[in-house]
PDB file of C-alpha atoms and ligand atoms in Angstrom:
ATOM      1  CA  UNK A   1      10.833 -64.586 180.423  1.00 73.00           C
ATOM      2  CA  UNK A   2      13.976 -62.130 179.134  1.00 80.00           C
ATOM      3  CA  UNK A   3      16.808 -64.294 177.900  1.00 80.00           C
ATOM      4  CA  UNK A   4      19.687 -63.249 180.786  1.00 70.00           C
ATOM      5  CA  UNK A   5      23.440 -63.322 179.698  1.00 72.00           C
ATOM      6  CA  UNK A   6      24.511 -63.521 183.431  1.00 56.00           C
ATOM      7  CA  UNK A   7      23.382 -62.384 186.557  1.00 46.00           C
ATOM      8  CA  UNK A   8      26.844 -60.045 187.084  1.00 52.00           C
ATOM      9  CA  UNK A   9      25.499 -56.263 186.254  1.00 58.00           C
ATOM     10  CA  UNK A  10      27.780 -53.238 187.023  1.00 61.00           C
ATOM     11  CA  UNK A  11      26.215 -50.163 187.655  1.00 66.00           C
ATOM     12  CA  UNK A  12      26.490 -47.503 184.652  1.00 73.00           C
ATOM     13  CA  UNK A  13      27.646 -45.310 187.470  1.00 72.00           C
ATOM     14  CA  UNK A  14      30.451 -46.991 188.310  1.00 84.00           C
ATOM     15  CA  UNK A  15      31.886 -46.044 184.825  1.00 93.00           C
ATOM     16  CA  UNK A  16      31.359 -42.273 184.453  1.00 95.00           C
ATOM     17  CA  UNK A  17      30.390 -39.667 187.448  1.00 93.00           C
ATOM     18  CA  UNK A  18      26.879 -38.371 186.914  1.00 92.00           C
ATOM     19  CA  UNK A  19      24.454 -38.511 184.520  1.00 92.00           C
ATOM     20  CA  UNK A  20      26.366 -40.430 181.381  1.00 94.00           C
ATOM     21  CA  UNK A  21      26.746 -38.831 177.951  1.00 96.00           C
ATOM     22  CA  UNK A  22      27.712 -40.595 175.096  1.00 97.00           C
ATOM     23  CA  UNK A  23      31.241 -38.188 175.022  1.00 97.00           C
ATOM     24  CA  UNK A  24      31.786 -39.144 178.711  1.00 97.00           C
ATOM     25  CA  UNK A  25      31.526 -42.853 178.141  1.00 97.00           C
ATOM     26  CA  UNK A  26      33.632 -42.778 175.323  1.00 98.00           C
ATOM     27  CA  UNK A  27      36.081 -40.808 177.208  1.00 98.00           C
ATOM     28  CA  UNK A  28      35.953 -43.441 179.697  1.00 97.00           C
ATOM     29  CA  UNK A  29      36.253 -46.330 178.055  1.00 98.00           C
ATOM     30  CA  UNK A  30      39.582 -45.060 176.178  1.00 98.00           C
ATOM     31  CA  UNK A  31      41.019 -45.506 179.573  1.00 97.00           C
ATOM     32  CA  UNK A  32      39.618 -49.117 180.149  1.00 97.00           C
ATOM     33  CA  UNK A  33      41.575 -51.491 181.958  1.00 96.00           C
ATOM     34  CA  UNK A  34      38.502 -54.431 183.098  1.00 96.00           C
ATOM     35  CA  UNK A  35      40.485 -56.485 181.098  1.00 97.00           C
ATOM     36  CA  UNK A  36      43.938 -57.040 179.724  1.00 98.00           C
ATOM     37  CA  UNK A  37      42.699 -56.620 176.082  1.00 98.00           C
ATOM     38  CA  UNK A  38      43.887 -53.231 176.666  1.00 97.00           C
ATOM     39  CA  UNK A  39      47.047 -53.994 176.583  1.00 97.00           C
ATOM     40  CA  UNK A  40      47.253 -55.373 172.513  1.00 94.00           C
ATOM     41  CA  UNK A  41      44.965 -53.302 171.127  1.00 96.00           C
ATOM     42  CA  UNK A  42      45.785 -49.917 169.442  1.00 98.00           C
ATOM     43  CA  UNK A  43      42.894 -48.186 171.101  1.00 98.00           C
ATOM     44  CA  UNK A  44      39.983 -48.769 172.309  1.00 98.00           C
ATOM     45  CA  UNK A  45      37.046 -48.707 169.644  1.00 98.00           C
ATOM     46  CA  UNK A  46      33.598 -47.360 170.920  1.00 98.00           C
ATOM     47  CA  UNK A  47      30.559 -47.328 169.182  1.00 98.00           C
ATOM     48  CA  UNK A  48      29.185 -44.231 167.208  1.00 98.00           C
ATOM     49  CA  UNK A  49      26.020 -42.986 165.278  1.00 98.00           C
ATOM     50  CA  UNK A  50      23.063 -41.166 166.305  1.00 95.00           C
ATOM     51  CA  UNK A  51      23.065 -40.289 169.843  1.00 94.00           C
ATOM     52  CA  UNK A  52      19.228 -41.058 169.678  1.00 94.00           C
ATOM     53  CA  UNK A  53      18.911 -43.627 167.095  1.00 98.00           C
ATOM     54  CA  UNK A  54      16.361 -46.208 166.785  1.00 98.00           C
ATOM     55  CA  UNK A  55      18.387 -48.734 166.421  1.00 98.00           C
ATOM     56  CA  UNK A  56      21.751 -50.063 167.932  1.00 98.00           C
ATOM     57  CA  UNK A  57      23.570 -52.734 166.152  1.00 98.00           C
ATOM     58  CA  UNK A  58      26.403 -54.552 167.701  1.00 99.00           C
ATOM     59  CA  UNK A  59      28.927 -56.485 166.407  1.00 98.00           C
ATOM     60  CA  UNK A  60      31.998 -58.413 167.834  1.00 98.00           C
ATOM     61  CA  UNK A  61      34.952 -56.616 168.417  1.00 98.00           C
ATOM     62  CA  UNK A  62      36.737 -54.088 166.202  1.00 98.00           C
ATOM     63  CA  UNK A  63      38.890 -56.065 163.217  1.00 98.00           C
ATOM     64  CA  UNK A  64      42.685 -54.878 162.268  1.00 97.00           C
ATOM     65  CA  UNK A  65      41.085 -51.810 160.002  1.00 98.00           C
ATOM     66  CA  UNK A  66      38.887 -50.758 163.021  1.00 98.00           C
ATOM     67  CA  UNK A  67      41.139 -51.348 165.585  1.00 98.00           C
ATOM     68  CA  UNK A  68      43.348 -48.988 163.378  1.00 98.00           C
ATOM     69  CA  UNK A  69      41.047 -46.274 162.627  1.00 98.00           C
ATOM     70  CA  UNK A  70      39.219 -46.397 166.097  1.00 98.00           C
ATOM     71  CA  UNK A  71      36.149 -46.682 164.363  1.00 98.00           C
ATOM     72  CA  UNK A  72      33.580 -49.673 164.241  1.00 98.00           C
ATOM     73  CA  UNK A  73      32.464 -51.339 160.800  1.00 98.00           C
ATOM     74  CA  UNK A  74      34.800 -49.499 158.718  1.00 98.00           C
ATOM     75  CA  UNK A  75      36.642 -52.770 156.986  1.00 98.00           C
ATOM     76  CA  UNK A  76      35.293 -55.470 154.619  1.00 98.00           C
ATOM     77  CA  UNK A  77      32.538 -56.593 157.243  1.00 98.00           C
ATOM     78  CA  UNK A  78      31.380 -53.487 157.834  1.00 98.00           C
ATOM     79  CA  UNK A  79      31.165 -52.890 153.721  1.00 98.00           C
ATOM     80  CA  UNK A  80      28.894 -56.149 153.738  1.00 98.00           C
ATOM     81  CA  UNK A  81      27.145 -54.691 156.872  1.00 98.00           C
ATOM     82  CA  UNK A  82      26.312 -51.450 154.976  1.00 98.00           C
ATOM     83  CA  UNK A  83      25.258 -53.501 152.176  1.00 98.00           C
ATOM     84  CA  UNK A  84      22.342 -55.647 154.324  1.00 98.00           C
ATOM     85  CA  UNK A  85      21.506 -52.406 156.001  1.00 98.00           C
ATOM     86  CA  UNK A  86      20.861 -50.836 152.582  1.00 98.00           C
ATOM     87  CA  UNK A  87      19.260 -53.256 151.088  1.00 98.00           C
ATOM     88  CA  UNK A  88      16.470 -53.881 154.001  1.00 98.00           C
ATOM     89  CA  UNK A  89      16.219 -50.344 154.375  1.00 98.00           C
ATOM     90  CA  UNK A  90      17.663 -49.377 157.294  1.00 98.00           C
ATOM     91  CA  UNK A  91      19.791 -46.190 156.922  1.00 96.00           C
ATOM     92  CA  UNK A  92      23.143 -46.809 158.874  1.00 94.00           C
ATOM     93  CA  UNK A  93      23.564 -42.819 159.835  1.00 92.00           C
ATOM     94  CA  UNK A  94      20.778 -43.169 161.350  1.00 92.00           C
ATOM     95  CA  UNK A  95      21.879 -45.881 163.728  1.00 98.00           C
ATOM     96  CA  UNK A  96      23.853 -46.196 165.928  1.00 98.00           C
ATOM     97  CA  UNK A  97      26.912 -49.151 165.763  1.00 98.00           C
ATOM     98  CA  UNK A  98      28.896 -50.608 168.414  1.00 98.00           C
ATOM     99  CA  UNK A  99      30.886 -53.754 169.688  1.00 98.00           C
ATOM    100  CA  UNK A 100      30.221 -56.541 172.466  1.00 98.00           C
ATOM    101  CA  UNK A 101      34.474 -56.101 172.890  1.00 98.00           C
ATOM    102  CA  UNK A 102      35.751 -52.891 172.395  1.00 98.00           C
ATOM    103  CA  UNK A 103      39.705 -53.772 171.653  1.00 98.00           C
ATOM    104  CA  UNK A 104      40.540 -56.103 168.906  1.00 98.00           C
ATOM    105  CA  UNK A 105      42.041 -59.088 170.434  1.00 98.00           C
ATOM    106  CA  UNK A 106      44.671 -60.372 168.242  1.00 98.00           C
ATOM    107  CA  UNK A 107      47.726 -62.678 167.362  1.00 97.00           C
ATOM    108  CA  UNK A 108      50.699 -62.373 165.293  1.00 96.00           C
ATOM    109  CA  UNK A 109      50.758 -64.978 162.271  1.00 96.00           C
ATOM    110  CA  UNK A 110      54.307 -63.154 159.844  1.00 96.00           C
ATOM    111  CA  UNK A 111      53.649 -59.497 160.072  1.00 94.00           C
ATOM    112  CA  UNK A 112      49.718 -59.882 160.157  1.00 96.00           C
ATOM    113  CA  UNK A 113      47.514 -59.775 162.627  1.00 97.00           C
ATOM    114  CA  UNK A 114      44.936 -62.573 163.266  1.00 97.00           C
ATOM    115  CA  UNK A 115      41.588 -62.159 164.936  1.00 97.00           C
ATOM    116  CA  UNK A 116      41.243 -64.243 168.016  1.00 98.00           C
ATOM    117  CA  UNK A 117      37.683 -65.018 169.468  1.00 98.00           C
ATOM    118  CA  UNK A 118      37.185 -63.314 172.618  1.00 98.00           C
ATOM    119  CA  UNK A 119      36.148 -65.468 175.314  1.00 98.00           C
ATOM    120  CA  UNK A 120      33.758 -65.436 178.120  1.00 97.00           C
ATOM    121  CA  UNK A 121      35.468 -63.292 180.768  1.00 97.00           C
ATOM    122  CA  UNK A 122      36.333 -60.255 177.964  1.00 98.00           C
ATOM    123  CA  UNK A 123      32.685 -60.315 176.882  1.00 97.00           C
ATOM    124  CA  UNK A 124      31.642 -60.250 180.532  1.00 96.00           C
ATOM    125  CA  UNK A 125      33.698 -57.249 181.283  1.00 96.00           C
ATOM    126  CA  UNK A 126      33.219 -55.163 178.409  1.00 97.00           C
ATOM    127  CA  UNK A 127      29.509 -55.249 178.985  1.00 96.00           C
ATOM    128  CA  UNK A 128      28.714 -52.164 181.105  1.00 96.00           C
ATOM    129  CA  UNK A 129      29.917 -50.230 178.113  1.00 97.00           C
ATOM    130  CA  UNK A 130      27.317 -51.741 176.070  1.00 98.00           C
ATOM    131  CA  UNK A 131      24.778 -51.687 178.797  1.00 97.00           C
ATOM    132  CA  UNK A 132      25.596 -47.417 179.252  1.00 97.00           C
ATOM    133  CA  UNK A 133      25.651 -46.883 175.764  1.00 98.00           C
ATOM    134  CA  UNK A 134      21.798 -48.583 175.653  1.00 97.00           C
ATOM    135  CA  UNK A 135      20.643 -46.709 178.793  1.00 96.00           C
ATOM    136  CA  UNK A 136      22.217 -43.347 176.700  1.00 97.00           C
ATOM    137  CA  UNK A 137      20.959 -44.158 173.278  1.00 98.00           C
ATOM    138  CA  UNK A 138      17.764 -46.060 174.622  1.00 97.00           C
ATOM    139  CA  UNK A 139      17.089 -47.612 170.805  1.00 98.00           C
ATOM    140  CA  UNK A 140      13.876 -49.060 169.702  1.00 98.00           C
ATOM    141  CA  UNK A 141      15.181 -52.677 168.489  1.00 98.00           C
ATOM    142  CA  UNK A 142      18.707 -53.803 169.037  1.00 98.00           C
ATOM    143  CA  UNK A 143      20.368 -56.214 166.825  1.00 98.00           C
ATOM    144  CA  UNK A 144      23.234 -58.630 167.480  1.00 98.00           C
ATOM    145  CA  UNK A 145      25.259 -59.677 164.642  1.00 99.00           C
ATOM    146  CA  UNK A 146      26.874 -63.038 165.290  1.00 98.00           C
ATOM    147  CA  UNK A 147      27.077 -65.358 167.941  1.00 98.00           C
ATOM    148  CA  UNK A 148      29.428 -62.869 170.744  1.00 98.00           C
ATOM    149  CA  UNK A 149      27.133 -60.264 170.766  1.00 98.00           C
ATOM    150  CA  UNK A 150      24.096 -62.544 170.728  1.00 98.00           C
ATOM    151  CA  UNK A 151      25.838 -64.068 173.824  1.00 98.00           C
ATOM    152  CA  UNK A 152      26.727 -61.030 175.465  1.00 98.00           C
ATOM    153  CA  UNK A 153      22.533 -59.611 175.346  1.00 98.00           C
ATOM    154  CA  UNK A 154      21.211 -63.285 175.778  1.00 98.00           C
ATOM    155  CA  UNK A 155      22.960 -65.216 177.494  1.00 97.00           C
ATOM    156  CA  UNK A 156      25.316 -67.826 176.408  1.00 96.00           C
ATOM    157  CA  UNK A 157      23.231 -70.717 175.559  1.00 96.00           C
ATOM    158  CA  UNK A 158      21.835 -68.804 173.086  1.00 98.00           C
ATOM    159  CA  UNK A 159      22.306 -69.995 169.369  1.00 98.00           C
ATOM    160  CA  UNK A 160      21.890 -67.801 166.412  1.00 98.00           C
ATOM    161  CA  UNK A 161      21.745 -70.899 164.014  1.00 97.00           C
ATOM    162  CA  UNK A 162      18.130 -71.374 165.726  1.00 98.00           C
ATOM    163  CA  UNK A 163      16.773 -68.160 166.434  1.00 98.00           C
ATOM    164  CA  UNK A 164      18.055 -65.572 163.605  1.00 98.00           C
ATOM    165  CA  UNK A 165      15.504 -63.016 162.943  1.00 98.00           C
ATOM    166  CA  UNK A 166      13.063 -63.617 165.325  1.00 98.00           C
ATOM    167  CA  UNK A 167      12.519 -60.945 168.230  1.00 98.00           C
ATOM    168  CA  UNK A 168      13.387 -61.763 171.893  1.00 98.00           C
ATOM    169  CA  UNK A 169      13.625 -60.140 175.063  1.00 98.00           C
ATOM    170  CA  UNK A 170      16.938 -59.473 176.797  1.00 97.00           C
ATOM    171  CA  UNK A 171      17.614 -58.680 180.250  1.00 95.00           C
ATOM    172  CA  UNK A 172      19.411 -55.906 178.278  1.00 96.00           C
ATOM    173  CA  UNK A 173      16.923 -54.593 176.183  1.00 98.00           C
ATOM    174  CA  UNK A 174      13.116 -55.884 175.066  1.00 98.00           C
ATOM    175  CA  UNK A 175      13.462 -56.051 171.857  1.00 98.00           C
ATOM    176  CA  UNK A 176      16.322 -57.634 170.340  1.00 98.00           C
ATOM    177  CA  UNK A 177      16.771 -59.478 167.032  1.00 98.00           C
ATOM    178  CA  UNK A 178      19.901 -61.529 166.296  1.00 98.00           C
ATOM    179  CA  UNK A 179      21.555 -62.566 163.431  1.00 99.00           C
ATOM    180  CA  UNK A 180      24.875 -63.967 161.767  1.00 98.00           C
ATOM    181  CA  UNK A 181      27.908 -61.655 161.946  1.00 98.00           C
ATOM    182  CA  UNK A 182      28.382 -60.252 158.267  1.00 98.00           C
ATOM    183  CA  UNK A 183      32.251 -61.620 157.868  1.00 98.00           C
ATOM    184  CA  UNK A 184      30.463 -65.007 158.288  1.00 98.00           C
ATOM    185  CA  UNK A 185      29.475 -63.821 154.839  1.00 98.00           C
ATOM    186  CA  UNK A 186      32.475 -62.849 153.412  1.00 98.00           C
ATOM    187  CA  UNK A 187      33.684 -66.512 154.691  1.00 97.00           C
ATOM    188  CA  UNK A 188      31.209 -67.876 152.403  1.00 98.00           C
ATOM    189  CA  UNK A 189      32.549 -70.463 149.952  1.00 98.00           C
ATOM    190  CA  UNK A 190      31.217 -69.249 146.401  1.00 98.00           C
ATOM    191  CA  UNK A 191      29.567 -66.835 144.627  1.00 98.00           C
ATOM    192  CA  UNK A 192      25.852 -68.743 145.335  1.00 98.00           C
ATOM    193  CA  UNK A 193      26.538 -69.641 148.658  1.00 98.00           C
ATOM    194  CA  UNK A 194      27.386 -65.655 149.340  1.00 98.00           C
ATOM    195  CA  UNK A 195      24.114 -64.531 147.404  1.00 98.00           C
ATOM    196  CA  UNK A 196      22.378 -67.002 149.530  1.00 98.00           C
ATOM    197  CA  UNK A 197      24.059 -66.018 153.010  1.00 98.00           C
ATOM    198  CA  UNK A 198      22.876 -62.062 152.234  1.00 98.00           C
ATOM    199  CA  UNK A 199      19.804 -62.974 151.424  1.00 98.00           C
ATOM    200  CA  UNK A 200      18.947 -64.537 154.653  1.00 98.00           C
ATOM    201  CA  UNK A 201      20.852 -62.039 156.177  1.00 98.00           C
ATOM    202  CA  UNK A 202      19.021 -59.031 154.334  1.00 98.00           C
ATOM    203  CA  UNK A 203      15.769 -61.215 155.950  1.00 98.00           C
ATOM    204  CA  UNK A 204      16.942 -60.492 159.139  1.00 98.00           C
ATOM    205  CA  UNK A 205      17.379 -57.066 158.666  1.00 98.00           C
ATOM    206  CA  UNK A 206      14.054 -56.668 157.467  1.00 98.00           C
ATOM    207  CA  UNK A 207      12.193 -58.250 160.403  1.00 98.00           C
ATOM    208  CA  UNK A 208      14.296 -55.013 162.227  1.00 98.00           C
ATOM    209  CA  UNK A 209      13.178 -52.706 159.454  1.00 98.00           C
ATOM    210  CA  UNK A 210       9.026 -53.362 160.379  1.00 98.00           C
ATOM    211  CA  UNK A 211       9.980 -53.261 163.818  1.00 98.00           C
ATOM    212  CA  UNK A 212      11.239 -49.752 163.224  1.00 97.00           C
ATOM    213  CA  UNK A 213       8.133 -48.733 161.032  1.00 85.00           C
TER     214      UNK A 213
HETATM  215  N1  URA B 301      33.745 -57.052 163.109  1.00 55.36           N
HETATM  216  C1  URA B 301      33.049 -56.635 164.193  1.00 55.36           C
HETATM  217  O1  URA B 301      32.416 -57.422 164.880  1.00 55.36           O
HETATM  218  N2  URA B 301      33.067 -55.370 164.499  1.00 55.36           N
HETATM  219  C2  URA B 301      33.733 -54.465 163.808  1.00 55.36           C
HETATM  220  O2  URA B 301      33.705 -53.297 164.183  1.00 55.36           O
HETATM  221  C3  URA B 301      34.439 -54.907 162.674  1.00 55.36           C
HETATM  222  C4  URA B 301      34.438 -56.203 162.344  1.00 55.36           C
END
């Protein structure tokens, strides 16, 4: 039985005309307006990487460097991202990396801006993005790194703390393998507890590495 994240699907069609292209949908999405994240972000950030790749990671939502550079994983998580990736083998130009959210939803704190969690009804209509660019890239194994993307492919009772690295089946996608979001890394509080939070994390990635021959 596939884990389901809701029963609300839009229609890839209702995004693009004709048959979608990873170009079109990007095109698209810059003009998104299913939500008022639009509004505070710089731009929207849509995934990139092989148009065929094998695997399709997903992440969060774009952070302040991302949202800035309209690129996703390009800041510190990303660094610790292509750091797991490496180190289980998985060659990250040969994937393809995207976001559950596509705008970084933020709040001012001085002259920074904070991250803000996005909730239920941003994740929910973001989602045809990610569901067009799966039925475009069609990948082999998705993974979901941290608990909104986990949510957004498997429903929200899903918890990463129980099933990390193991593979389940999405009403997204059959194979999927979550696992923690790589700034929960970078949040770690010492050296040891770091070394320890890769490691598991680097575990993860391997379980996607066999998967991928
Ligand atoms: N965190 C994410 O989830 N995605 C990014 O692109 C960057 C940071």
């Amino acid at each position: 039985m596939p884990h389901e994240p809701t029963g609300n699907r839009a229609s890839v069609s209702t995004l693009v005309e004709g048959r979608p292209t990873l170009p079109k949908l990007r095109e698209a999405a810059a003009r998104c307006r299913r939500c008022h994240l639009w509004e505070r972000g710089t731009q929207t950030v849509f995934g990139e990487g092989r148009a065929r790749a094998s695997v399709l990671l997903v992440g969060e939502q774009p952070g302040n460097e991302e949202d800035l550079a309209g690129r996703p994983f390009v800041g510190p998580a990303g660094r610790v991202l292509d750091e797991g990736l490496d180190a289980a083998g998985i060659d990250r130009d040969a994937a393809y990396v995207t976001n559950a959210v596509k705008h970084f939803k933020w709040e001012p704190k001085g002259k920074r801006r904070i991250h803000q969690k996005p909730n239920w009804t941003e994740m929910t209509a973001c989602r045809p993005w990610l569901e067009a660019e799966l039925e475009v890239v069609k990948p082999e194994v998705v993974v979901a790194l941290g608990a909104t993307a986990a949510q957004t492919l498997l429903g929200r009772s899903f918890r990463v703390t129980k099933q990390r690295g193991e593979l389940v089946e999405s009403e997204l996608h059959p194979r999927v393998v979550a696992t923690v979001h790589p700034s929960s890394i970078l949040r770690a509080p010492d050296r040891d507890a770091r070394r320890a939070a890769m490691e598991d994390f680097v575990e993860d990635l391997r379980v996607v590495a066999k998967l991928l021959g």
